[in-house]
JSON list of C-alpha atoms and ligand atoms in Angstrom, two decimals:
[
{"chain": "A", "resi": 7, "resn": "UNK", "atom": "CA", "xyz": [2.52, 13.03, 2.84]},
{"chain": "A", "resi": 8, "resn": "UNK", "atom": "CA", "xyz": [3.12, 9.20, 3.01]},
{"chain": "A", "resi": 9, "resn": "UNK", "atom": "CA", "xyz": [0.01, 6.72, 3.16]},
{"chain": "A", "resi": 10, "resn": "UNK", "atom": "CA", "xyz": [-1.37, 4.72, 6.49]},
{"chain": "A", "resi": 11, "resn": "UNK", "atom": "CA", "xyz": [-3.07, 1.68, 4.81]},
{"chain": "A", "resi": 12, "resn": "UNK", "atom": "CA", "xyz": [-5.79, 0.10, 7.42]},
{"chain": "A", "resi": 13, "resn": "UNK", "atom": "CA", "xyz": [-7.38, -3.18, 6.10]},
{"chain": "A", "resi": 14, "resn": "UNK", "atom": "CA", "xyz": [-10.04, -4.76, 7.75]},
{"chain": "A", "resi": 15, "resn": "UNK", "atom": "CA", "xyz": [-11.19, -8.68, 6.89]},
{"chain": "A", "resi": 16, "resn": "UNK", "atom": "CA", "xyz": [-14.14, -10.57, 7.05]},
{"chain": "A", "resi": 17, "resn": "UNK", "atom": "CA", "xyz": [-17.07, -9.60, 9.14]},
{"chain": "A", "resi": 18, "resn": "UNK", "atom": "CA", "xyz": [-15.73, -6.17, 10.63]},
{"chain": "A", "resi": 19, "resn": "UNK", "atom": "CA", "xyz": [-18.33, -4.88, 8.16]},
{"chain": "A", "resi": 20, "resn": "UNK", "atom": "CA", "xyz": [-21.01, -5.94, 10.93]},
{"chain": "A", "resi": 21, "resn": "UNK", "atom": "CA", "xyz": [-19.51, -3.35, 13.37]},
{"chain": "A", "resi": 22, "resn": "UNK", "atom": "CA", "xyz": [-21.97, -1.43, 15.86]},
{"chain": "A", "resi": 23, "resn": "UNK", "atom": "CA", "xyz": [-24.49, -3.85, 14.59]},
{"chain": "A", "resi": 24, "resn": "UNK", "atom": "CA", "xyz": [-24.32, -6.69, 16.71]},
{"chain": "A", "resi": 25, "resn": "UNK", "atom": "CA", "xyz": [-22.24, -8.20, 20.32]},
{"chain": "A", "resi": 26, "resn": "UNK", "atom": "CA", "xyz": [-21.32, -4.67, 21.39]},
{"chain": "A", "resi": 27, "resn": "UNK", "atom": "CA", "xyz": [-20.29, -5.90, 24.58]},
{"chain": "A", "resi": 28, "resn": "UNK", "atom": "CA", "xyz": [-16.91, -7.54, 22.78]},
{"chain": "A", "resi": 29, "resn": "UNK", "atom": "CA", "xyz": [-16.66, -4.95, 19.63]},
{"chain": "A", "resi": 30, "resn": "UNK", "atom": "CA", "xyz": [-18.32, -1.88, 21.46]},
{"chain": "A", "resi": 31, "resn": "UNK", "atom": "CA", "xyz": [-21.42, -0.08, 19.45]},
{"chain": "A", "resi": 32, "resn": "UNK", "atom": "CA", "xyz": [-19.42, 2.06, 16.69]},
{"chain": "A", "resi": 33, "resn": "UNK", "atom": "CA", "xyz": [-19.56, 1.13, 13.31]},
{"chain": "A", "resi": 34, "resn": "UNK", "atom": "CA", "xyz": [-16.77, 0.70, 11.04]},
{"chain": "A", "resi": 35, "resn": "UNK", "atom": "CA", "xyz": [-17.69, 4.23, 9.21]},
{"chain": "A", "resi": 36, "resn": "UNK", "atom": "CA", "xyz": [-16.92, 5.39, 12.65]},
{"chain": "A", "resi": 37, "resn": "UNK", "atom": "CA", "xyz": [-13.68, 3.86, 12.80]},
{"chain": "A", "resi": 38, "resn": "UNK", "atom": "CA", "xyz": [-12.82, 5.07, 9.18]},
{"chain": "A", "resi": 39, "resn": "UNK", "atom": "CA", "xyz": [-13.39, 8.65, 10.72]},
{"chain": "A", "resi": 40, "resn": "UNK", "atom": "CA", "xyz": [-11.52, 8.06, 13.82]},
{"chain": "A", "resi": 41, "resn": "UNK", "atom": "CA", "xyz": [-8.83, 6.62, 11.98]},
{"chain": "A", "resi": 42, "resn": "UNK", "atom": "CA", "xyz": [-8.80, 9.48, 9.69]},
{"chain": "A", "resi": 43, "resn": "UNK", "atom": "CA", "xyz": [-8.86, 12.30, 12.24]},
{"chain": "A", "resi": 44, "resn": "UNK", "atom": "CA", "xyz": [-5.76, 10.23, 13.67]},
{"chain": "A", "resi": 45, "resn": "UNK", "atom": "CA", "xyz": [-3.72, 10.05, 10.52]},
{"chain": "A", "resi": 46, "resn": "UNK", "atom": "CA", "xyz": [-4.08, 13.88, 9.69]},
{"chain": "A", "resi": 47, "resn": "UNK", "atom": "CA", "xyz": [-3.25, 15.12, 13.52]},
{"chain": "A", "resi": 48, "resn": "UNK", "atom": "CA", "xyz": [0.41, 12.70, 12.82]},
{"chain": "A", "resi": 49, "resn": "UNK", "atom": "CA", "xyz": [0.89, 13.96, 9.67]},
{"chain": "A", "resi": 50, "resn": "UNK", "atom": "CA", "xyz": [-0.33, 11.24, 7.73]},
{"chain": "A", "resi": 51, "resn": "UNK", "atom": "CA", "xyz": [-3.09, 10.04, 5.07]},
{"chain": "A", "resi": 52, "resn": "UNK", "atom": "CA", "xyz": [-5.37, 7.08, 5.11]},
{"chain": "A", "resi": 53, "resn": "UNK", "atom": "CA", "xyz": [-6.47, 4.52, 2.82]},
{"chain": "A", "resi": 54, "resn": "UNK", "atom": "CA", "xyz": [-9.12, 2.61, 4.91]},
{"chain": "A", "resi": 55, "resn": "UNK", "atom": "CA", "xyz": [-10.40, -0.44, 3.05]},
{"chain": "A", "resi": 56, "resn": "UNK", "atom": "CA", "xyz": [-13.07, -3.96, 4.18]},
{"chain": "A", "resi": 57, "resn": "UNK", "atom": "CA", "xyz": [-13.11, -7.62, 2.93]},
{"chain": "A", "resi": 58, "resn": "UNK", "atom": "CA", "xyz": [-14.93, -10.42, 3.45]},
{"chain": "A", "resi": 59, "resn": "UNK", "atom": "CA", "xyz": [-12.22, -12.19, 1.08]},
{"chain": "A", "resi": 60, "resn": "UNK", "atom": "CA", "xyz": [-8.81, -13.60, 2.11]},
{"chain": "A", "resi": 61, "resn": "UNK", "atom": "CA", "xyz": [-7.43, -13.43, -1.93]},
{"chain": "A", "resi": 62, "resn": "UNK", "atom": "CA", "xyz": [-8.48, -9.66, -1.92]},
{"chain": "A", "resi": 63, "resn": "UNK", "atom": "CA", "xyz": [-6.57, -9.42, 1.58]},
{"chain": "A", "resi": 64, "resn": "UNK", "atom": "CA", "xyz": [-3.32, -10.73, 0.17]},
{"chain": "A", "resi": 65, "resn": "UNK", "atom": "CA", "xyz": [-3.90, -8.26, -2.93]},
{"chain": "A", "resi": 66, "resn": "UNK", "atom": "CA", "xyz": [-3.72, -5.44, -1.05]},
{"chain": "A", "resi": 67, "resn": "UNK", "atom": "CA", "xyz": [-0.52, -6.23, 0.70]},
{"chain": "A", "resi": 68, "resn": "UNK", "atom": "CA", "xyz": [1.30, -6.50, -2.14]},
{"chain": "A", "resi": 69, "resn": "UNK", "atom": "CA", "xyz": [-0.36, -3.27, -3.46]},
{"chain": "A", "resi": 70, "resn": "UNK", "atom": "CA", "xyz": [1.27, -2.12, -0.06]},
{"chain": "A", "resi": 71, "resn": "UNK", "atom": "CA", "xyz": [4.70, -3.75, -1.10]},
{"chain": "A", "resi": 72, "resn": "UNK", "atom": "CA", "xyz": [4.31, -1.39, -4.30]},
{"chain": "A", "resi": 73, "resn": "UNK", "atom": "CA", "xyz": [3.57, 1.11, -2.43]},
{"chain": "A", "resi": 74, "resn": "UNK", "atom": "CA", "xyz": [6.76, 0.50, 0.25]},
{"chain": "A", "resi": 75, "resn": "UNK", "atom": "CA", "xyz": [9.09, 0.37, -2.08]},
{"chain": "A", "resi": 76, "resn": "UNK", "atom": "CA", "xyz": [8.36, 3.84, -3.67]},
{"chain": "A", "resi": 77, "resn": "UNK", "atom": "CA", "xyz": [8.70, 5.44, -0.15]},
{"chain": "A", "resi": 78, "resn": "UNK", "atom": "CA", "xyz": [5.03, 6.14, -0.35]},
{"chain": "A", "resi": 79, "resn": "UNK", "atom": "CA", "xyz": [4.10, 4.01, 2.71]},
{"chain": "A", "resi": 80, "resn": "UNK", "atom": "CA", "xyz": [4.23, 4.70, 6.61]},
{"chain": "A", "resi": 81, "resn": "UNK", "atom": "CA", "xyz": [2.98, 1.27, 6.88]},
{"chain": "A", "resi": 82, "resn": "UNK", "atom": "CA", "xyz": [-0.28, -0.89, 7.08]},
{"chain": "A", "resi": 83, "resn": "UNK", "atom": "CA", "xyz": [-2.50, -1.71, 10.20]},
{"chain": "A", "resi": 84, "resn": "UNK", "atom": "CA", "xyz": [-3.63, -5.25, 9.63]},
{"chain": "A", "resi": 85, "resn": "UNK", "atom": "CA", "xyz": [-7.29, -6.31, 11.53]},
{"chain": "A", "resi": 86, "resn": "UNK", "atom": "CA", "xyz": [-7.39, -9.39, 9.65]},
{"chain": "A", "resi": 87, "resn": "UNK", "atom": "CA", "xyz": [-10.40, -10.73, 11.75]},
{"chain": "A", "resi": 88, "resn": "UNK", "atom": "CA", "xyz": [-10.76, -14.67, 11.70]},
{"chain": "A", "resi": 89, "resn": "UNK", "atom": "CA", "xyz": [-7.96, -14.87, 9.29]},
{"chain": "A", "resi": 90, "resn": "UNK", "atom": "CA", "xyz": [-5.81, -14.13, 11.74]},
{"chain": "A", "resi": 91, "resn": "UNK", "atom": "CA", "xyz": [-5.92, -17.46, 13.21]},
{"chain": "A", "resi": 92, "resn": "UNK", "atom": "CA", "xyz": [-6.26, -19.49, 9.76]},
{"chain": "A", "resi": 93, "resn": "UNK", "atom": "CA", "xyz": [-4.11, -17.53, 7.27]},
{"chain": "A", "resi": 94, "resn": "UNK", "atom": "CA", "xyz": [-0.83, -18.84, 6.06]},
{"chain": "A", "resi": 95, "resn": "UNK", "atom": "CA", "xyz": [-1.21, -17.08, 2.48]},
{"chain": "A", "resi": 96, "resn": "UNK", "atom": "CA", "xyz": [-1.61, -13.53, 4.78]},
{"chain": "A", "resi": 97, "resn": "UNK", "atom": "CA", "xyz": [1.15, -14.94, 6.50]},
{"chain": "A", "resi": 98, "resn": "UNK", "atom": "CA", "xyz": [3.06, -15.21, 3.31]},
{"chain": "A", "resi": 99, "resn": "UNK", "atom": "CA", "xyz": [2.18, -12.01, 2.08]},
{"chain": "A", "resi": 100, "resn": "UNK", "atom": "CA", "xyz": [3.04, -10.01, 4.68]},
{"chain": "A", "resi": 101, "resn": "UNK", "atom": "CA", "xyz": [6.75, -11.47, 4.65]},
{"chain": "A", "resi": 102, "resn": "UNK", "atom": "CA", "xyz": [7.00, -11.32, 0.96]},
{"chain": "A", "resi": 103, "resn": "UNK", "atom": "CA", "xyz": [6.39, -7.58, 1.23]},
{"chain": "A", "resi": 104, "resn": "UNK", "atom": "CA", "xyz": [8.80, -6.11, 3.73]},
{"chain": "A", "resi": 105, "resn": "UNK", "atom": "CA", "xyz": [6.02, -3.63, 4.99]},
{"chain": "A", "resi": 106, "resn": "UNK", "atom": "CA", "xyz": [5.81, -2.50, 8.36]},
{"chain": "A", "resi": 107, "resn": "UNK", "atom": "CA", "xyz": [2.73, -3.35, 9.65]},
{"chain": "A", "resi": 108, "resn": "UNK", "atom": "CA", "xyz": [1.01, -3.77, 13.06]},
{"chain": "A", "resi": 109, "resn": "UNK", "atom": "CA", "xyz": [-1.62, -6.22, 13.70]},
{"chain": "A", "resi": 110, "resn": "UNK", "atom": "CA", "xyz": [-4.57, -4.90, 15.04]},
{"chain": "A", "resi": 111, "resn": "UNK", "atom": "CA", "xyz": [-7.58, -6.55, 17.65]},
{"chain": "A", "resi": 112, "resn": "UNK", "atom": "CA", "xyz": [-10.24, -4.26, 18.87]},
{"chain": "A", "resi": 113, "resn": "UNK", "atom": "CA", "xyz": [-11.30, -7.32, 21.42]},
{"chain": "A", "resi": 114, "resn": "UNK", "atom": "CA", "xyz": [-8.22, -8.94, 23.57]},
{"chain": "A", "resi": 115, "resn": "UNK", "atom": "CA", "xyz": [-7.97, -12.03, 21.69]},
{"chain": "A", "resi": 116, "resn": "UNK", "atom": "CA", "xyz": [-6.16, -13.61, 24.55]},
{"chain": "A", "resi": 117, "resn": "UNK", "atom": "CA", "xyz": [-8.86, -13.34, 26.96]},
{"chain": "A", "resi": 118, "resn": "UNK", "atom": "CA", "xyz": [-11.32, -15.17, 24.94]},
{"chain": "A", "resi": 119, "resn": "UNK", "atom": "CA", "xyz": [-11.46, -18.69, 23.33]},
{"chain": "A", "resi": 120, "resn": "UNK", "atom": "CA", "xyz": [-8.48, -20.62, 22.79]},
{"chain": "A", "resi": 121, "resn": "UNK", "atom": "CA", "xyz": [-8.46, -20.26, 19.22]},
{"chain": "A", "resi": 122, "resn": "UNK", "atom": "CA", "xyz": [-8.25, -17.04, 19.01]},
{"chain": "A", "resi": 123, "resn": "UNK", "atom": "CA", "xyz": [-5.23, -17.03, 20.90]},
{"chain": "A", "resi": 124, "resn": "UNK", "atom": "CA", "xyz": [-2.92, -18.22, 18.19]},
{"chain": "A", "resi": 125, "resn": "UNK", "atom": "CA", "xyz": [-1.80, -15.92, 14.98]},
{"chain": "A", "resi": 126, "resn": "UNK", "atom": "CA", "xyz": [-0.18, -16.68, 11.82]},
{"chain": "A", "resi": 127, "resn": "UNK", "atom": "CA", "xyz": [0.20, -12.70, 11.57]},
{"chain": "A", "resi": 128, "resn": "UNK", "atom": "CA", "xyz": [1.90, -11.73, 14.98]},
{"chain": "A", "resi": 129, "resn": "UNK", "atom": "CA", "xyz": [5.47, -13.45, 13.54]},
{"chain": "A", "resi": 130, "resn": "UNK", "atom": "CA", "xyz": [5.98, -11.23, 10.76]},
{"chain": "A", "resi": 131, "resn": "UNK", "atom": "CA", "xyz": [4.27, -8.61, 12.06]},
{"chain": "A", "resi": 132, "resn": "UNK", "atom": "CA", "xyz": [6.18, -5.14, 13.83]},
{"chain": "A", "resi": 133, "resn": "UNK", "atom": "CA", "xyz": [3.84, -4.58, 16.49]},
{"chain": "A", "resi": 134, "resn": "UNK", "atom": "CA", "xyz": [0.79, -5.92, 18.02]},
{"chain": "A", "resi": 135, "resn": "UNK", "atom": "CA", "xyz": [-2.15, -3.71, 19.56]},
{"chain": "A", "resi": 136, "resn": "UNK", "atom": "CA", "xyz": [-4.68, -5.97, 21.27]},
{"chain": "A", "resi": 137, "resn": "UNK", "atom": "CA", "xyz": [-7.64, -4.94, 23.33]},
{"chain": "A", "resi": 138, "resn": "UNK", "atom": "CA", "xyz": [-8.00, -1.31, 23.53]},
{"chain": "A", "resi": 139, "resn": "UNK", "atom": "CA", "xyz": [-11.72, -1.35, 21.26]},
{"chain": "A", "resi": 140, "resn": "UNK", "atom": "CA", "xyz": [-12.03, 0.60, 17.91]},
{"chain": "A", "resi": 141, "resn": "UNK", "atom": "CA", "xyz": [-9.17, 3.22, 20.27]},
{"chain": "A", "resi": 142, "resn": "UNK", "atom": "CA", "xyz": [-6.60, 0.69, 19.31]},
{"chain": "A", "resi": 143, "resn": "UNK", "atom": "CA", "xyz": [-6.67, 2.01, 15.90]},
{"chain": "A", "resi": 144, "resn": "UNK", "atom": "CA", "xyz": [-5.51, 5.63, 17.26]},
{"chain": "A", "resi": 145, "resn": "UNK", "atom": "CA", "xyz": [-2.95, 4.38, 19.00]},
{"chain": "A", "resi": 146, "resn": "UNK", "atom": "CA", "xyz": [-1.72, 1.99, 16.01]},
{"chain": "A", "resi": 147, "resn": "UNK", "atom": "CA", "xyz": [-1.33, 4.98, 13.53]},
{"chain": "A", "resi": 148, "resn": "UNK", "atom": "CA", "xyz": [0.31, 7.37, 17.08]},
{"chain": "A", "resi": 149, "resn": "UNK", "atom": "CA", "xyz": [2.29, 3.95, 17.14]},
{"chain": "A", "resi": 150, "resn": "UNK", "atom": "CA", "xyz": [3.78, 4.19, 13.53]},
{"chain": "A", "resi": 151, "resn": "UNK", "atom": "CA", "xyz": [3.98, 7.72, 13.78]},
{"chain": "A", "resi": 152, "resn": "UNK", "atom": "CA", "xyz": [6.98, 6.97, 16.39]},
{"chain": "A", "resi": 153, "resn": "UNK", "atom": "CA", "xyz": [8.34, 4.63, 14.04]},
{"chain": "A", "resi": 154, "resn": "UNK", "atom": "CA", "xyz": [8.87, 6.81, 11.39]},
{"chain": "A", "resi": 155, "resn": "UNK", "atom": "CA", "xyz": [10.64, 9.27, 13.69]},
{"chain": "A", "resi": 156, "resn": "UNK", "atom": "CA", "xyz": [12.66, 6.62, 15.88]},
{"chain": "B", "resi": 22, "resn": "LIG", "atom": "O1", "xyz": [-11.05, -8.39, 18.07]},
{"chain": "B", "resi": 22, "resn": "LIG", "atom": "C1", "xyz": [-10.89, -8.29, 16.85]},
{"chain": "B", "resi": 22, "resn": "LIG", "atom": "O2", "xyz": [-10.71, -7.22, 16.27]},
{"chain": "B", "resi": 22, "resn": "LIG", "atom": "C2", "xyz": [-11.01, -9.55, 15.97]},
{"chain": "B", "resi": 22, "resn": "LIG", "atom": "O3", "xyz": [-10.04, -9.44, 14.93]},
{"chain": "B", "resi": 22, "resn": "LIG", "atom": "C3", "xyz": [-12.42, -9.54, 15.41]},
{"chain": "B", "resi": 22, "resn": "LIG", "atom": "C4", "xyz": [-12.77, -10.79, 14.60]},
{"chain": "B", "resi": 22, "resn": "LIG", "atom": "C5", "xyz": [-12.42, -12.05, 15.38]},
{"chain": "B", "resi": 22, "resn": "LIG", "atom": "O4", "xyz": [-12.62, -13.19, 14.57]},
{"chain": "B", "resi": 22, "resn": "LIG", "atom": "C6", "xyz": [-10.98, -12.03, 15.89]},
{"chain": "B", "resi": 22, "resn": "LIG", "atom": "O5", "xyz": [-10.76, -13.21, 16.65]},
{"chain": "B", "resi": 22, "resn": "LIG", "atom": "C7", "xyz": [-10.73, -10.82, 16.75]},
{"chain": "B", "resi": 22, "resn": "LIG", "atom": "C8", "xyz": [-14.26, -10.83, 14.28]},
{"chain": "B", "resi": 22, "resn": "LIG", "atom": "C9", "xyz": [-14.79, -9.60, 13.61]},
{"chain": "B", "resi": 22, "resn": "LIG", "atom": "C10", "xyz": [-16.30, -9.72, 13.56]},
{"chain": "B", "resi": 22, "resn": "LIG", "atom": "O6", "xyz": [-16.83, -8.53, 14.04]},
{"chain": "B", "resi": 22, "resn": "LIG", "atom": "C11", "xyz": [-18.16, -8.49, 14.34]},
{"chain": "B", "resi": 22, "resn": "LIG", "atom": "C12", "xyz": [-18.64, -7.31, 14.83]},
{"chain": "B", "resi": 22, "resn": "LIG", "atom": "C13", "xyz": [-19.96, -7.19, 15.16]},
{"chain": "B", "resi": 22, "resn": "LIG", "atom": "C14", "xyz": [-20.83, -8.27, 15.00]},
{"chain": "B", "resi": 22, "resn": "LIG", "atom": "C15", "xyz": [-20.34, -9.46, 14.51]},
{"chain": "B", "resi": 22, "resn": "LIG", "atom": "C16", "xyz": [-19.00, -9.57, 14.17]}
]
């Protein structure tokens, strides 16, 4: 059974506490268990992982590299919070690994300020789900699931 890797950045550890009207009231042990429930019904395994820290971020995309190139992977689902809009060394990461991975915004970034609207991950990512709430992580891993198949 290969491995769906979903890592979360900084602040998505707040989730369900606070502005539910953007992130909806679920917390991120919810999402865990969503994302879980997901994973299993397509066949798959999750390894669901938080950080507050960008170094720790680029860490465990090149533990997904590893991972890729032993066949072990489906691929990773990126919410890289914030970092999204800063991060060249996620950027860098990301490209340097050759994963599949689809970047992931429970909120539609687009529709709110202007600097969330640009992303150093979107270029090397393979897909971007934007806007659906915490159900954008469901259809992420259904998403991959097609890609393994296609
Ligand atoms: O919409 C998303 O998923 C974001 O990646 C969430 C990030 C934000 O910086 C991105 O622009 C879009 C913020 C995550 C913080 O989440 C909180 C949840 C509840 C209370 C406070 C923060």
């Amino acid at each position: 059974m290969k491995t769906i890797l979903i890592l979360n950045g900084p602040n998505l550890n707040l989730l369900g506490t606070r502005e539910p009207a953007v992130y909806g009231s679920q917390t991120l042990a919810d999402v865990q268990a969503l994302c879980e429930s997901a994973a299993l019904a397509n066949g798959f395994t999750v390894d669901f992982r938080q950080s507050n820290h960008e170094g720790t971020l680029v860490d465990w995309l090149h533990e997904a590299g590893a991972l890729h190139a032993r066949g072990k992977l489906a691929g990773v689902i990126l919410n890289a919070g914030a970092y999204t809009h800063t991060s060249v060394a996620l950027h860098d990461a990301i490209k340097g690994t050759g994963v599949t991975l689809i970047e992931l915004h429970i909120s539609n970034v687009h529709a709110r300020e202007s600097f969330r609207h640009h992303s150093y991950i979107s270029p090397v990512a393979k897909a971007v789900m934007v806007g659906f709430g915490v159900h954008g992580y469901a259809l992420a891993i259904a998403g991959l699931a097609s890609m393994q198949d296609a």
